[in-house]
Each structure stands twice: as structure tokens, then as C-alpha cells.
Coordinates of C-alpha atoms and ligand atoms in Angstrom, one line a residue:
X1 CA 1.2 20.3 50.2
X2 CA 1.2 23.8 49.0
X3 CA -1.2 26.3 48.8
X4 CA -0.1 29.8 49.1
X5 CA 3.0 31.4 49.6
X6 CA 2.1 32.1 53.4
X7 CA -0.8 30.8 54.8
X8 CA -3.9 33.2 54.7
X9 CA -5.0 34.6 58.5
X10 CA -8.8 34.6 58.3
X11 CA -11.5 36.8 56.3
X12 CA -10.7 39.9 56.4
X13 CA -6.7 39.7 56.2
X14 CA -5.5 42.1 54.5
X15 CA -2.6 42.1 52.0
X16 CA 0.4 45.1 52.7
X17 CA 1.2 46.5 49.5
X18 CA -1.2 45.7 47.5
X19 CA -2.2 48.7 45.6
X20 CA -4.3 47.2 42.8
X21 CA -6.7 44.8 44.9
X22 CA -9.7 45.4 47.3
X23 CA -7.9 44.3 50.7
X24 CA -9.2 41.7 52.1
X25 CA -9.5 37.3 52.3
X26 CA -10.7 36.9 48.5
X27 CA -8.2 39.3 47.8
X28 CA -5.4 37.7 48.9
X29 CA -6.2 33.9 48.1
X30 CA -6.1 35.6 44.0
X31 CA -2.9 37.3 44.8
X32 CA -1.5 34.7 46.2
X33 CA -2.5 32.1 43.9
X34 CA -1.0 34.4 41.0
X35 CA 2.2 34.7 42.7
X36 CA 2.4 30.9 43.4
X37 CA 2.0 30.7 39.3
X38 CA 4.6 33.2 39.0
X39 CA 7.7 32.1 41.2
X40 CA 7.2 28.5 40.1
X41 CA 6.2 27.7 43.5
X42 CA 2.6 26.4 42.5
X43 CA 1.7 22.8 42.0
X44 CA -0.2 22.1 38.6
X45 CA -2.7 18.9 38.7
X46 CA -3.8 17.2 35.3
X47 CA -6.1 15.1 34.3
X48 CA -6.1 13.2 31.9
X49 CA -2.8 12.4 31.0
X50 CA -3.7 11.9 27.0
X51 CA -2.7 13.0 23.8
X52 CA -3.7 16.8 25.2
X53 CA -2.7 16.2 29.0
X54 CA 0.4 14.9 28.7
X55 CA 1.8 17.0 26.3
X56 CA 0.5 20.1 28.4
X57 CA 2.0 18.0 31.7
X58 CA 5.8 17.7 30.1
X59 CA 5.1 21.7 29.3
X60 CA 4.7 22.4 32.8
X61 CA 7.2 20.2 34.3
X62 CA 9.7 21.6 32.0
X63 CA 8.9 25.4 33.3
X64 CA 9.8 24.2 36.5
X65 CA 6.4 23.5 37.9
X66 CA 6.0 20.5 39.8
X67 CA 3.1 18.7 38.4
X68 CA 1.0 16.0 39.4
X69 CA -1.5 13.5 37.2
X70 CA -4.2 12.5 37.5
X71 CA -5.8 9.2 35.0
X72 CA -8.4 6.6 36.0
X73 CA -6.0 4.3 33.9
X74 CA -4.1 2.3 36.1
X75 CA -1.9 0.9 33.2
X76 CA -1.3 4.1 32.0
X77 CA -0.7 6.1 36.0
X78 CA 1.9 2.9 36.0
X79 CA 3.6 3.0 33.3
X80 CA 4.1 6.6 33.2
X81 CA 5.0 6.7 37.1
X82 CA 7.8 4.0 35.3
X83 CA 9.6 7.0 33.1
X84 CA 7.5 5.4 29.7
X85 CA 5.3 7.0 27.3
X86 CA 2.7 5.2 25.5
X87 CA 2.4 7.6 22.7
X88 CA 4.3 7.3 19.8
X89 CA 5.4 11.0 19.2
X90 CA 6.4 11.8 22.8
X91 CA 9.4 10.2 23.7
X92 CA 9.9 8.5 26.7
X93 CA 12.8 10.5 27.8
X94 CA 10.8 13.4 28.4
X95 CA 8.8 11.9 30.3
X96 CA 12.0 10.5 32.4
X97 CA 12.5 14.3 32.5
X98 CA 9.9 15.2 33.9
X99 CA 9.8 12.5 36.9
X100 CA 13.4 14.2 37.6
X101 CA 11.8 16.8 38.3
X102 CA 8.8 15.7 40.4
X103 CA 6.5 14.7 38.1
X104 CA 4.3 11.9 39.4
X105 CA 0.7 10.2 38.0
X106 CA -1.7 9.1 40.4
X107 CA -5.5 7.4 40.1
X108 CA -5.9 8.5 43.6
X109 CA -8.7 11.6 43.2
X110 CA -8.7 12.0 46.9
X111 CA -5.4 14.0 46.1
X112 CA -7.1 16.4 44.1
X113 CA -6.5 18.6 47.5
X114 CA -3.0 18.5 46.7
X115 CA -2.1 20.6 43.2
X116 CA -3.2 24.8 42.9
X117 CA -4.2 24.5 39.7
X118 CA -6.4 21.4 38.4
X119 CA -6.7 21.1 34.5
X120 CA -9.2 18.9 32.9
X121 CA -8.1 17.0 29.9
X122 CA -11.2 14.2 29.6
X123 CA -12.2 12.8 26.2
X124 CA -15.4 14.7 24.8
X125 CA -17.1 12.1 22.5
X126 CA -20.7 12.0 20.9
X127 CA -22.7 8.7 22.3
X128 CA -25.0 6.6 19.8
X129 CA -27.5 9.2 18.5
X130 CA -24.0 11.4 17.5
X131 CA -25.1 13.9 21.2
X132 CA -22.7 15.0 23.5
X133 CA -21.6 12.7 25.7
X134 CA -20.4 14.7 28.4
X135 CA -20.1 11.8 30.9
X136 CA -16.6 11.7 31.4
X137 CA -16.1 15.5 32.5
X138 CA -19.1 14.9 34.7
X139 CA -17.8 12.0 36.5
X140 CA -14.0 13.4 36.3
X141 CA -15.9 16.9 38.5
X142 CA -17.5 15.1 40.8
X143 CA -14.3 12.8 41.6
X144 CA -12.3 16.0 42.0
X145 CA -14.8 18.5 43.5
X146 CA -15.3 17.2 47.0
X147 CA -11.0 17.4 48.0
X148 CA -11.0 21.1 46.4
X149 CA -10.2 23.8 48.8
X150 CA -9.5 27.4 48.6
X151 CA -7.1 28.7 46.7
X152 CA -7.6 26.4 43.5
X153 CA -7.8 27.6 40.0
X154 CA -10.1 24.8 37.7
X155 CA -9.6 24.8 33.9
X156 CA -11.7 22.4 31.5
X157 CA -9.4 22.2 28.5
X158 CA -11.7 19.5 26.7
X159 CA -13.3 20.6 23.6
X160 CA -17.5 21.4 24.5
X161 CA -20.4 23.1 23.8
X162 CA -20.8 26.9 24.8
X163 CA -22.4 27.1 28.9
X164 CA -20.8 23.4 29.6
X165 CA -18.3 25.2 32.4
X166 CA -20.9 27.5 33.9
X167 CA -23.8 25.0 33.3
X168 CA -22.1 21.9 34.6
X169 CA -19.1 22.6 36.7
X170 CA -20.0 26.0 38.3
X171 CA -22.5 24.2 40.0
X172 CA -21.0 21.5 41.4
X173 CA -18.2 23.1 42.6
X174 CA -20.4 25.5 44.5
X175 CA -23.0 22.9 45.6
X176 CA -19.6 22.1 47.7
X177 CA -19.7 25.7 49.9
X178 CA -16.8 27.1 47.8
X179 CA -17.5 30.4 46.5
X180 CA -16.4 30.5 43.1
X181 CA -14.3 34.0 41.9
X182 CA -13.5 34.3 45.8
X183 CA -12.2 31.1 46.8
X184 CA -11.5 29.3 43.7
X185 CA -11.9 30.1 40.3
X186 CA -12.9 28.5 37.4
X187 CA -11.8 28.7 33.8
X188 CA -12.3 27.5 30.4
X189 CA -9.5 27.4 28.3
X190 CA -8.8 24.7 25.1
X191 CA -6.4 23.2 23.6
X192 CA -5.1 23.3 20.0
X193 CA -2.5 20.4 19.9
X194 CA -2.3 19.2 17.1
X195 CA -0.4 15.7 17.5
X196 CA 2.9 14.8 15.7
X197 CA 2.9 18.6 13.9
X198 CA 6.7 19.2 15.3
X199 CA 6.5 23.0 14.0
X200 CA 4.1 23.4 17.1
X201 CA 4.7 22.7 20.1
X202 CA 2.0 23.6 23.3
X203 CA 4.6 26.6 24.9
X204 CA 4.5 28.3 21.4
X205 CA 0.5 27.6 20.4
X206 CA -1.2 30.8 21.9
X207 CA -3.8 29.8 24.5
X208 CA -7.3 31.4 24.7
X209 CA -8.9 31.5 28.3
X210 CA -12.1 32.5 29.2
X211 CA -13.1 33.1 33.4
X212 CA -16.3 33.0 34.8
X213 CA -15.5 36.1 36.6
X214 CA -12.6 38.6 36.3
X215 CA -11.0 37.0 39.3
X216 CA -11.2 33.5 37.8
X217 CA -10.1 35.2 34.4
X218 CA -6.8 36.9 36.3
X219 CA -6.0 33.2 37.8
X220 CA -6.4 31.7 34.4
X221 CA -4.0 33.8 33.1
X222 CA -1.7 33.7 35.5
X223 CA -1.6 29.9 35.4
X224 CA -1.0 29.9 31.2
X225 CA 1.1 32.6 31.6
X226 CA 3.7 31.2 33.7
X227 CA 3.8 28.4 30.6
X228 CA 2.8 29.4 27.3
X229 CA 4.4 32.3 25.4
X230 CA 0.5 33.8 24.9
X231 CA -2.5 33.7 26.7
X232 CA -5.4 35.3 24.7
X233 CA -8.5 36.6 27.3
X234 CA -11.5 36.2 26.4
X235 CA -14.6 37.7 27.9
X236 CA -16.4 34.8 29.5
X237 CA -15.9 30.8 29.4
X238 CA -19.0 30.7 26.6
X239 CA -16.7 33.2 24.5
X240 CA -13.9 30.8 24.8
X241 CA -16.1 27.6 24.5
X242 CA -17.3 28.7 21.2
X243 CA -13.6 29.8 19.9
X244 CA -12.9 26.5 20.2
X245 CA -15.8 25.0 17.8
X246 CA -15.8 27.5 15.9
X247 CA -12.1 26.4 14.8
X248 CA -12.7 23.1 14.3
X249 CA -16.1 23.9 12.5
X250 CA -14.2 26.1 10.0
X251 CA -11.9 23.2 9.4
X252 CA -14.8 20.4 8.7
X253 CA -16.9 23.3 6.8
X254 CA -13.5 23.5 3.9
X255 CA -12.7 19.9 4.0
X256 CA -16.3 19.4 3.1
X257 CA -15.8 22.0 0.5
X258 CA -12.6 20.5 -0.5
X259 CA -14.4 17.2 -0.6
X260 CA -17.3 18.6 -3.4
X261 CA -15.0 20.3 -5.4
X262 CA -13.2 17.0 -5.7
X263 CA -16.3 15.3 -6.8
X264 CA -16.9 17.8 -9.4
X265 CA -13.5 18.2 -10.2
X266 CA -13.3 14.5 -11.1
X267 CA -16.6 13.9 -13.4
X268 CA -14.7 17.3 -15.4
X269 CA -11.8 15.0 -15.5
X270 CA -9.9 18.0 -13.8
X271 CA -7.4 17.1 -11.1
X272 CA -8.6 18.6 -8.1
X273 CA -4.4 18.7 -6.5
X274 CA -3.6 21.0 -9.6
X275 CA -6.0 23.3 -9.1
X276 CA -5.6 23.5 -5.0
X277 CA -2.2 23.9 -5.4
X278 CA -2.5 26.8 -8.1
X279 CA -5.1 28.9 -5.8
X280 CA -3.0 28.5 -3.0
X281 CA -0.6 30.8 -4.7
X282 CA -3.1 33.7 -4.6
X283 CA -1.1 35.4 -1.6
X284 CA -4.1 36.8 0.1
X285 CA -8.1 35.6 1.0
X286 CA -7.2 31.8 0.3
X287 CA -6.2 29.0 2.6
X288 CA -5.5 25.8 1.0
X289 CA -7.7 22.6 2.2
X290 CA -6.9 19.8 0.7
X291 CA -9.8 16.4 0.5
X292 CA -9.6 13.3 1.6
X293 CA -11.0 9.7 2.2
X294 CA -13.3 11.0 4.8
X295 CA -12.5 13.1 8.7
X296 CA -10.7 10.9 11.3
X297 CA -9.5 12.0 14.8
X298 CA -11.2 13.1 18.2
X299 CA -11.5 15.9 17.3
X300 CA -13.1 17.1 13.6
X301 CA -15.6 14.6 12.5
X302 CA -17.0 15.1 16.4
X303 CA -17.1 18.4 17.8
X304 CA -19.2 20.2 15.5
X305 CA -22.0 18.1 16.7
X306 CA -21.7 19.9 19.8
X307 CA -22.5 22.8 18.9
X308 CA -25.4 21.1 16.4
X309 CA -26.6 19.8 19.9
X310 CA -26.6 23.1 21.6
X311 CA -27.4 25.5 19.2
X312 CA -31.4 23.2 18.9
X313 CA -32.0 25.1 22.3
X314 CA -32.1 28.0 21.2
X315 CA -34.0 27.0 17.6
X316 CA -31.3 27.3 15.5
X317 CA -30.3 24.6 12.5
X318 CA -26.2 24.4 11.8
X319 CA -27.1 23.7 8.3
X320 CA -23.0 24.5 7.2
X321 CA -22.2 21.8 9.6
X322 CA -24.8 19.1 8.7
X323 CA -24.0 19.6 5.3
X324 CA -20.2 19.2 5.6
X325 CA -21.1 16.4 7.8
X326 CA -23.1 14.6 4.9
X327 CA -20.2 15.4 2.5
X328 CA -17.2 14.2 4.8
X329 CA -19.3 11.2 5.8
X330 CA -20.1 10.2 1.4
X331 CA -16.0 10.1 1.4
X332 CA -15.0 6.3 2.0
X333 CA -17.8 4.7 0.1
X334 CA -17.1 7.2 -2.9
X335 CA -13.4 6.1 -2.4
X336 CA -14.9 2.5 -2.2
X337 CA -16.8 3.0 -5.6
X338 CA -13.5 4.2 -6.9
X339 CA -11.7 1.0 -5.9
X340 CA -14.3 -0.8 -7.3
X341 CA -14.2 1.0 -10.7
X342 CA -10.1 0.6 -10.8
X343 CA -10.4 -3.1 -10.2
X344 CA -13.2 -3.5 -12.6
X345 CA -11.0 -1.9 -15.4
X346 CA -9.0 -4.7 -14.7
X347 CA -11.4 -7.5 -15.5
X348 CA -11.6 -8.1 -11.4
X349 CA -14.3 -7.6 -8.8
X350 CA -14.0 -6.7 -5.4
X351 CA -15.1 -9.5 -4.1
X352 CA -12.6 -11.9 -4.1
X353 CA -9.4 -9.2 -4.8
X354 CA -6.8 -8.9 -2.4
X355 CA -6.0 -5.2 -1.3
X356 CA -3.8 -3.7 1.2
X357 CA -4.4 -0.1 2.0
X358 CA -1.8 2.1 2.7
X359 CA -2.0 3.7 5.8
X360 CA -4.6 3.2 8.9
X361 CA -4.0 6.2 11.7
X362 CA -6.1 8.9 10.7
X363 CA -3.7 11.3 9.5
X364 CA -0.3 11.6 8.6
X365 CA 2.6 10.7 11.2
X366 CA 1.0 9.6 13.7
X367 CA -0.4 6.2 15.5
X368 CA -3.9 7.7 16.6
X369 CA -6.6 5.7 15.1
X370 CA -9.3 7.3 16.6
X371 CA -12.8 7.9 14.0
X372 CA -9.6 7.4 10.9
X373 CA -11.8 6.6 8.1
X374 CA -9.3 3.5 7.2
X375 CA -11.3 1.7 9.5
X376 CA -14.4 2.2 7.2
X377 CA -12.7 1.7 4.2
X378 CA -11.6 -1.8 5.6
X379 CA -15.1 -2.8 6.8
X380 CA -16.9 -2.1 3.3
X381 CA -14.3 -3.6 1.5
X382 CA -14.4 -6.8 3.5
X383 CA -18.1 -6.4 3.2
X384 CA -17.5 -6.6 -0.3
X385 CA -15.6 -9.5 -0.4
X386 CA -12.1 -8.2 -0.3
X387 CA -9.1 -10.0 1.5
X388 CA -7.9 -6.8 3.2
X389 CA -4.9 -6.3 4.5
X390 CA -2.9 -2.9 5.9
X391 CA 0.5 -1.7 6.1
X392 CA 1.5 1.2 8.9
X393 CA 4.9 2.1 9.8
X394 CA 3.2 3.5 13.2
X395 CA 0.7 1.0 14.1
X396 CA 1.9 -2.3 14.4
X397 CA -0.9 -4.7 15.5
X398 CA -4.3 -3.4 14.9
X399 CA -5.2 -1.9 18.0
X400 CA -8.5 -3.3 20.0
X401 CA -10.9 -0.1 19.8
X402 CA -14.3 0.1 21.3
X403 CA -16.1 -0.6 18.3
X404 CA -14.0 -2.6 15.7
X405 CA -11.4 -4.7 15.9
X406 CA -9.7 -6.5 13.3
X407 CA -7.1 -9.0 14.0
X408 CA -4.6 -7.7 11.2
X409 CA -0.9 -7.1 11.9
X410 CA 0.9 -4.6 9.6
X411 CA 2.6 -5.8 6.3
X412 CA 5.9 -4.9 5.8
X413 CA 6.8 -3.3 2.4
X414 CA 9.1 -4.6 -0.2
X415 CA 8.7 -5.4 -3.6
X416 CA 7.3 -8.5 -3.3
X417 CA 4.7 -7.9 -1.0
X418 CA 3.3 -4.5 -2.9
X419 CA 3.1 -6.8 -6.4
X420 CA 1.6 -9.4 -4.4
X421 CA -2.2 -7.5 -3.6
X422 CA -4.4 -6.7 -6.6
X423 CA -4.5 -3.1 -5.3
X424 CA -3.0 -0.5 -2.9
X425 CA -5.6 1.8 -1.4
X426 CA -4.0 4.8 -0.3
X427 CA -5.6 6.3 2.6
X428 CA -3.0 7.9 4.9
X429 CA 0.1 9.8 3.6
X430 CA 2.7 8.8 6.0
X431 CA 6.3 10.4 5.1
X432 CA 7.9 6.9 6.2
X433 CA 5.9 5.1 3.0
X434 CA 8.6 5.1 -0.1
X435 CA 6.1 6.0 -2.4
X436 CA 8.6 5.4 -5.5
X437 CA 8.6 2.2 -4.6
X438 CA 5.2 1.3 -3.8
X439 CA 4.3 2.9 -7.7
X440 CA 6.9 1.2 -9.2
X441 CA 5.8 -2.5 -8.2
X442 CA 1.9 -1.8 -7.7
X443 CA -0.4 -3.2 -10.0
X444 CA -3.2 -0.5 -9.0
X445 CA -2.9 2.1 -6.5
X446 CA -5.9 4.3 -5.6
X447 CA -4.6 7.6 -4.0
X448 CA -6.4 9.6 -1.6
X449 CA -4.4 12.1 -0.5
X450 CA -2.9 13.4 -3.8
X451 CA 1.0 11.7 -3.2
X452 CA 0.8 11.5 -7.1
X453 CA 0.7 14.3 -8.7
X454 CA 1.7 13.3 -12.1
X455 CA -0.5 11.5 -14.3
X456 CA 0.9 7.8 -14.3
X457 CA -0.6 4.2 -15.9
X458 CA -1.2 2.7 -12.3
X459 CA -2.5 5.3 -10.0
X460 CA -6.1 6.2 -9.6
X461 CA -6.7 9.4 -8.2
X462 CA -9.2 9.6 -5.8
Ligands
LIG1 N1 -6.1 15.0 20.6 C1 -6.1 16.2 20.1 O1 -5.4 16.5 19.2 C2 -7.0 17.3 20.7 C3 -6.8 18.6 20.3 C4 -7.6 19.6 20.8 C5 -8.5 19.3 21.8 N2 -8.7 18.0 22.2 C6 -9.7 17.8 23.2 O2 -9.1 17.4 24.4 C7 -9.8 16.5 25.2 C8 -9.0 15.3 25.5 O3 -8.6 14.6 24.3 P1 -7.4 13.7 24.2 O4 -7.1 13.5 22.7 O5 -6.3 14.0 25.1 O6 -8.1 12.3 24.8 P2 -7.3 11.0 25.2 O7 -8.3 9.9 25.0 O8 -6.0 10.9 24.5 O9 -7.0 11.2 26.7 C9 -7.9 11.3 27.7 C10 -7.3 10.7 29.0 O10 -8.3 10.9 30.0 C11 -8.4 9.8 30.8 N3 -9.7 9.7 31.4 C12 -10.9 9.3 31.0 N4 -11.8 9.6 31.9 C13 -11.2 10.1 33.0 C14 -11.6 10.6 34.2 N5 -12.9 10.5 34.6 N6 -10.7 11.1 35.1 C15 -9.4 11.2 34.7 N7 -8.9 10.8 33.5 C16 -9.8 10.2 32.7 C17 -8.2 8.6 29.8 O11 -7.7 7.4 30.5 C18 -7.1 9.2 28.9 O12 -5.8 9.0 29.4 C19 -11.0 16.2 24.3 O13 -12.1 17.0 24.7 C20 -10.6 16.6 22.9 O14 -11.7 16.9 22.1 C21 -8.0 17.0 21.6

């Protein structure tokens, strides 16, 4: 086990050579925490080895850290511990890599004891009445908080409302006798990964980090430091909380606006792509956004709620938010009323049509399915009397999810099979689709992600 570079000699030991810090047992469990991050000799703990954590784990492992994880999913902790990856974009060979080099997943919390830094990367959904639910950083702290010791540097990474850290985990870990800024410290810091976006990878993303006290915030920064190329301080973890959101609001916020202008766009029977495309050439004071057939992923269509949620304490309404909400939310049954018109034009109803959508992870290039809006589109459509059917090149079967689940495999596509279905419902742009031939042996495709730019006899544009 490794905690410090030389083992601290009581209270008031006193480090030789340090010119910058107050002497004394404090003082030297920081210093010696931020040299540990420094030489490489520190151990980093993760947990939650998912589409943020593991990324983040090969990051470290390929510094030179040794790194353990932590996951209360056995399957997972297995297969992992067995050199696989069971996410489609991070290859299996780095994760091989990284067990070279030490890397080992655990469910065992009791080892918590073990890393110097521990780096929470929980899921941060909204529960039935669209609140945080903040259950699983809860029960993640108090799994880890009784085997911490002095000398550990805590970092929630997962996406939150402003006061979670200091509200929620400050306590707990000092309800335990550690004094936090002295004995351990405590950070806030998120992540911006943005899955299966190969410009980007975590070392080059810069990383905000917020302490709750200037020791905590020197700790944090050593511990980022030693991986990413940027760390950018911020003053407190509320500062860094709210960086966060406010991100991802600004995101939701222009899809929304995106979304309208598509609306209006289309009733002036002006395509919306055209003029997108020509604004984004204005070099300065416009950032392209482009619509869609609704938000999907953990991220977007959830965590502006969060800050909806908190922002009630103190008697404020996030009307930008709510509104963009209501917009982005419209999207699939406006897409669905689209579908409905193209088929009509045809002489056929829904009900009864046979449609395959194109497309079911929620964005482009990858196989998450989490809040994708295909899953909507399907479940009105059936509703409706559709025979639905979906082709993905990166999800296979339909995966069970919490809520849904639709015993569907993926259809490959060849000529045959796209003339086959009455209509092709384009929800997710994958660059593995050959779009040339889907329009060439379509009877009806309805696009939602503007792949057709030109005007042609068998593509809606939606
Ligand atoms: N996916 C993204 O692109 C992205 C980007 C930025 C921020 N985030 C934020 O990062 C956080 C994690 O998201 P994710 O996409 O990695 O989620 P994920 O569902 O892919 O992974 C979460 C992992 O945590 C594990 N887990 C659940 N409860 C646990 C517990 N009590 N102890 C230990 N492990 C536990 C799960 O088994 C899973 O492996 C969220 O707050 C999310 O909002 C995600």
C-alpha cells in the first residue's frame, strides 16, 4: 500500500526544505501527496469504471500511474480484470495495456484504503418526477468513506448541482474524524468526454477543478496535473459544479433554438441545413447547432434539471431551460407527424406500414443508447400501428434498458431489405450507413439529421 513517499512522524513533523509551506503534519501530508502525484509514485482509485471512468482509468495507467477500480458490477470488475472492454469505442487492447501495467478492477470497497487519490465517476440521473437522483454518489461515499485515511485526495467527477460536494460529501467524510484540507482533501472536478469524438481525447480536454479549500485545490491540481495537459482552477467546488451545467445548459438552450427555427423554417418551406450552414460562415459571434429528432445521452436532456432543481431553493425559475426542455422534448412526435404526413402522401397510414429507422444510439458513432430519442420514435410508431424495425451498425441486439425493451435485432442493409419497408426513418447519422444506397432503393426516407442536403423525390426532410 502506498501513501507517502516516507511515512509522516506525528503532528507536528516538520518538512526540511520546504520554503513555501507552514511546517508542520498538515503540511507535509499535502506536500507529500503532491509529490506522490508528481514522480508517478501515487496510486489512483476510480470508481466507476464507465463511459467517463474508464476512459479517465486507461489515461492514468498510460502516464504511468498505477490505478485501481473500483465498480459494484461484478460482470463488468470481471471482465475488465480479463483484458476486455465492453464499450464499443475503447478497444480492448488498451485495456490489456493497462493491466500490463498494474491496472486491476475490484468490487471490494473495503480497499478504498488502498489508492491516494479516489475519483468518483457514478451515474447522475433524474428519478420519476425528472429530480436529482443523487442516490448513487451517496451510496458510492458512504461505501468508500469509512477505509479513507490521511493522505487521500477525493474528486467527484459526476455531473451535479452547485453545493452537492460540500453539501453531501464534506460531511460525511468528516462525520468520519478526518479533517478535511488537513488530512485529506476534497475536490470537484468534471468531466467533458465526449464518447467516440476521436479529435478528443481526456489527456488533451482541459480539466476544471474546484477545492473546498486551497489545500484541497493544490491536491486537485496536482492529481490532474500529473495527467491532463491543463488543469483550469476554479475558486470553490460550487464554481466548478456550476461550469459544468452551465456547458451543458448552453448546449440544450441552442439545440432548442435549433429545434424552433427548424419548425419555422419548415412551414416557410425554407431548409433549415441551408441556412445553418450559411451562418456558420460568419467567422465570428456564431456557433453552429444543428436540430434533431429530440436530445439523447446521460448527459443533455438530464442535467439541466439539476440545476432547475436547485436553483427552486433559492426562488429562482430556469425558464431558458424549461423552455428548451419543452421544445427538445416536442421533437419525436413532430418527427412522428412528419412520418405520418410522408406515408399519407403515399395513400398509406401508419398503422399497418412497415418502417425501419435508421439509426438507434443516440448520436452518431457510437453504441450508447441511453435517453436516444430512437427509442421514442419506436414506441409511438408501434403505438400507431407500425411494424418497426431498426438497423444499427453499432448495436446489434436491442439492448435490455431499465425501462424499454424491445426484442428487435438489427437489419442488415442491402438493397433488398431497404425497398422492402414502406419507409426509412432517419434518426441517427452514423458514418458506417451508405447513405447513397439507402436513397437510391428507399421508397420514403424521412431525414433527421440533414444527410440530404439536396432536394430529391424520396426524402423528407425533417
Ligand atoms: N458519458 C459521458 O459522455 C459523460 C460526459 C460528461 C460527464 N458525464 C457524467 O459522468 C458521470 C458518469 O457517467 P457515465 O457516462 O460514465 O456513466 P456509466 O453508467 O457509463 O458508468 C457508471 C459506472 O458506475 C458504476 N456504478 C454505479 N453505482 C456505483 C457505485 N455505487 N459504486 C461504484 N460504481 C458504481 C456502474 O456500474 C457503471 O460502470 C455522470 O454523472 C455523467 O453525467 C458523462
Amino acid at each position: 500500500m502506498q501513501y507517502f513517499e516516507t511515512p509522516v512522524e506525528g503532528k507536528n513533523a516538520s518538512i526540511p526544505g520546504n520554503d513555501d509551506m507552514q511546517p508542520g503534519y498538515e503540511a507535509a501530508i499535502l506536500k507529500r501527496l503532491i509529490s506522490a502525484f508528481e514522480n508517478r509514485r501515487a496510486t489512483v482509485g476510480i470508481v466507476g469504471l464507465g463511459y467517463v471512468g474508464l476512459p479517465l482509468m486507461l489515461t492514468y495507467a498510460e502516464t504511468g500511474f498505477k490505478v485501481i477500480g473500483f465498480d459494484i458490477d461484478a460482470e463488468k470488475v470481471e471482465k475488465l480484470n480479463q483484458g476486455q472492454s465492453y464499450i464499443e469505442h475503447i478497444r480492448s487492447k488498451s485495456i490489456q495495456q493497462a493491466r500490463a501495467v498494474g491496472f486491476e478492477a475490484t468490487t471490494d470497497f473495503s480497499r478504498a484504503s488502498e489508492p491516494d487519490a479516489l475519483i468518483i465517476c457514478v451515474p447522475t440521473p433524474l428519478n420519476a418526477y425528472r429530480e436529482p437522483d443523487l442516490s448513487f454518489i451517496l451510496s458510492t461515499a458512504d461505501a468508500l468513506v469509512p477505509h479513507m485515511r490521511p493522505g487521500q485526495v477525493m474528486s467527484l467527477e459526476s455531473t451535479t448541482y452547485p453545493g452537492t460536494t460540500e453539501e453531501e460529501l464534506l460531511p460525511r467524510i468528516e462525520a468520519q474524524g478526518l479533517k478535511v484540507g488537513e488530512e485529506v482533501f476534497l475536490v470537484y472536478s468534471p468531466e467533458r468526454e465526449d464518447p467516440g469524438n476521436p479529435e478528443f481525447n481526456t489527456r488533451a480536454i482541459p480539466k476544471i477543478c474546484g477545492g473546498v479549500t486551497p489545500a484541497c485545490q493544490q491536491a486537485g491540481i496536482a492529481l490532474y496535473g500529473a495527467a491532463v495537459e491543463r488543469v483550469v482552477p476554479v475558486r470553490s467546488t460550487r464554481t466548478a459544479e456550476l461550469t459544468k451545467l452551465l456547458e451543458n445548459i448552453h448546449r440544450a438552450v441552442n439545440i432548442g433554438l435549433a429545434n424552433e427555427m427548424k419548425i419555422i423554417a419548415d412551414k416557410m418551406d425554407i431548409d433549415i441545413y441551408e441556412v445553418i450552414h450559411a451562418a456558420a460562415t460568419k467567422p465570428f459571434g456564431f456557433t453552429p447547432y444543428f436540430p434533431g429528432p429530440g436530445l439523447g445521452g446521460h448527459c443533455i436532456p438530464i442535467d439541466p434539471f439539476y440545476l432547475t432543481w436547485k436553483a427552486r431553493q433559492y426562488g429562482l425559475h430556469t425558464r431558458f431551460i424549461e423552455l428548451a426542455g419543452e421544445i427538445n422534448n416536442d421533437m419525436p412526435q413532430w418527427v412522428v407527424n412528419k412520418v405520418t404526413d410522408a406515408l399519407n402522401s403515399c395513400g398509406k397510414s401508419v398503422n399497418g406500414s412497415r418502417i425501419l429507422v435508421l439509426g438507434i444510439a443516440y448520436k452518431k458513432d457510437v453504441d450508447d443508447m441511453r435517453e436516444s430519442p430512437s427509442i421514442r420514435l419506436i414506441e409511438i410508431l408501434q403505438k400507431k400501428g407500425a411494424e418497426v424495425a431498426y438497423s444499427d451498425p453499432h448495436v446489434p441486439v436491442f439492448p435490455k434498458m431499465r425501462a424499454h425493451h424491445f426484442m428487435l435485432n438489427s437489419v442488415e442493409l442491402t438493397r433488398e431489405s431497404i425497398a422492402s419497408y414502406d419507409l426509412l426513418l432517419l434518426a441517427t447519422n452514423h458514418s458506417a450507413f451508405d447513405y447513397d444506397l439507402i436513397q437510391k432503393h428507399a421508397k420514403l426516407i424521412v431525414d433527421t439529421r440533414g444527410v440530404y442536403l439536396d432536394n430529391l423525390a424520396n426524402v423528407v426532410k425533417s
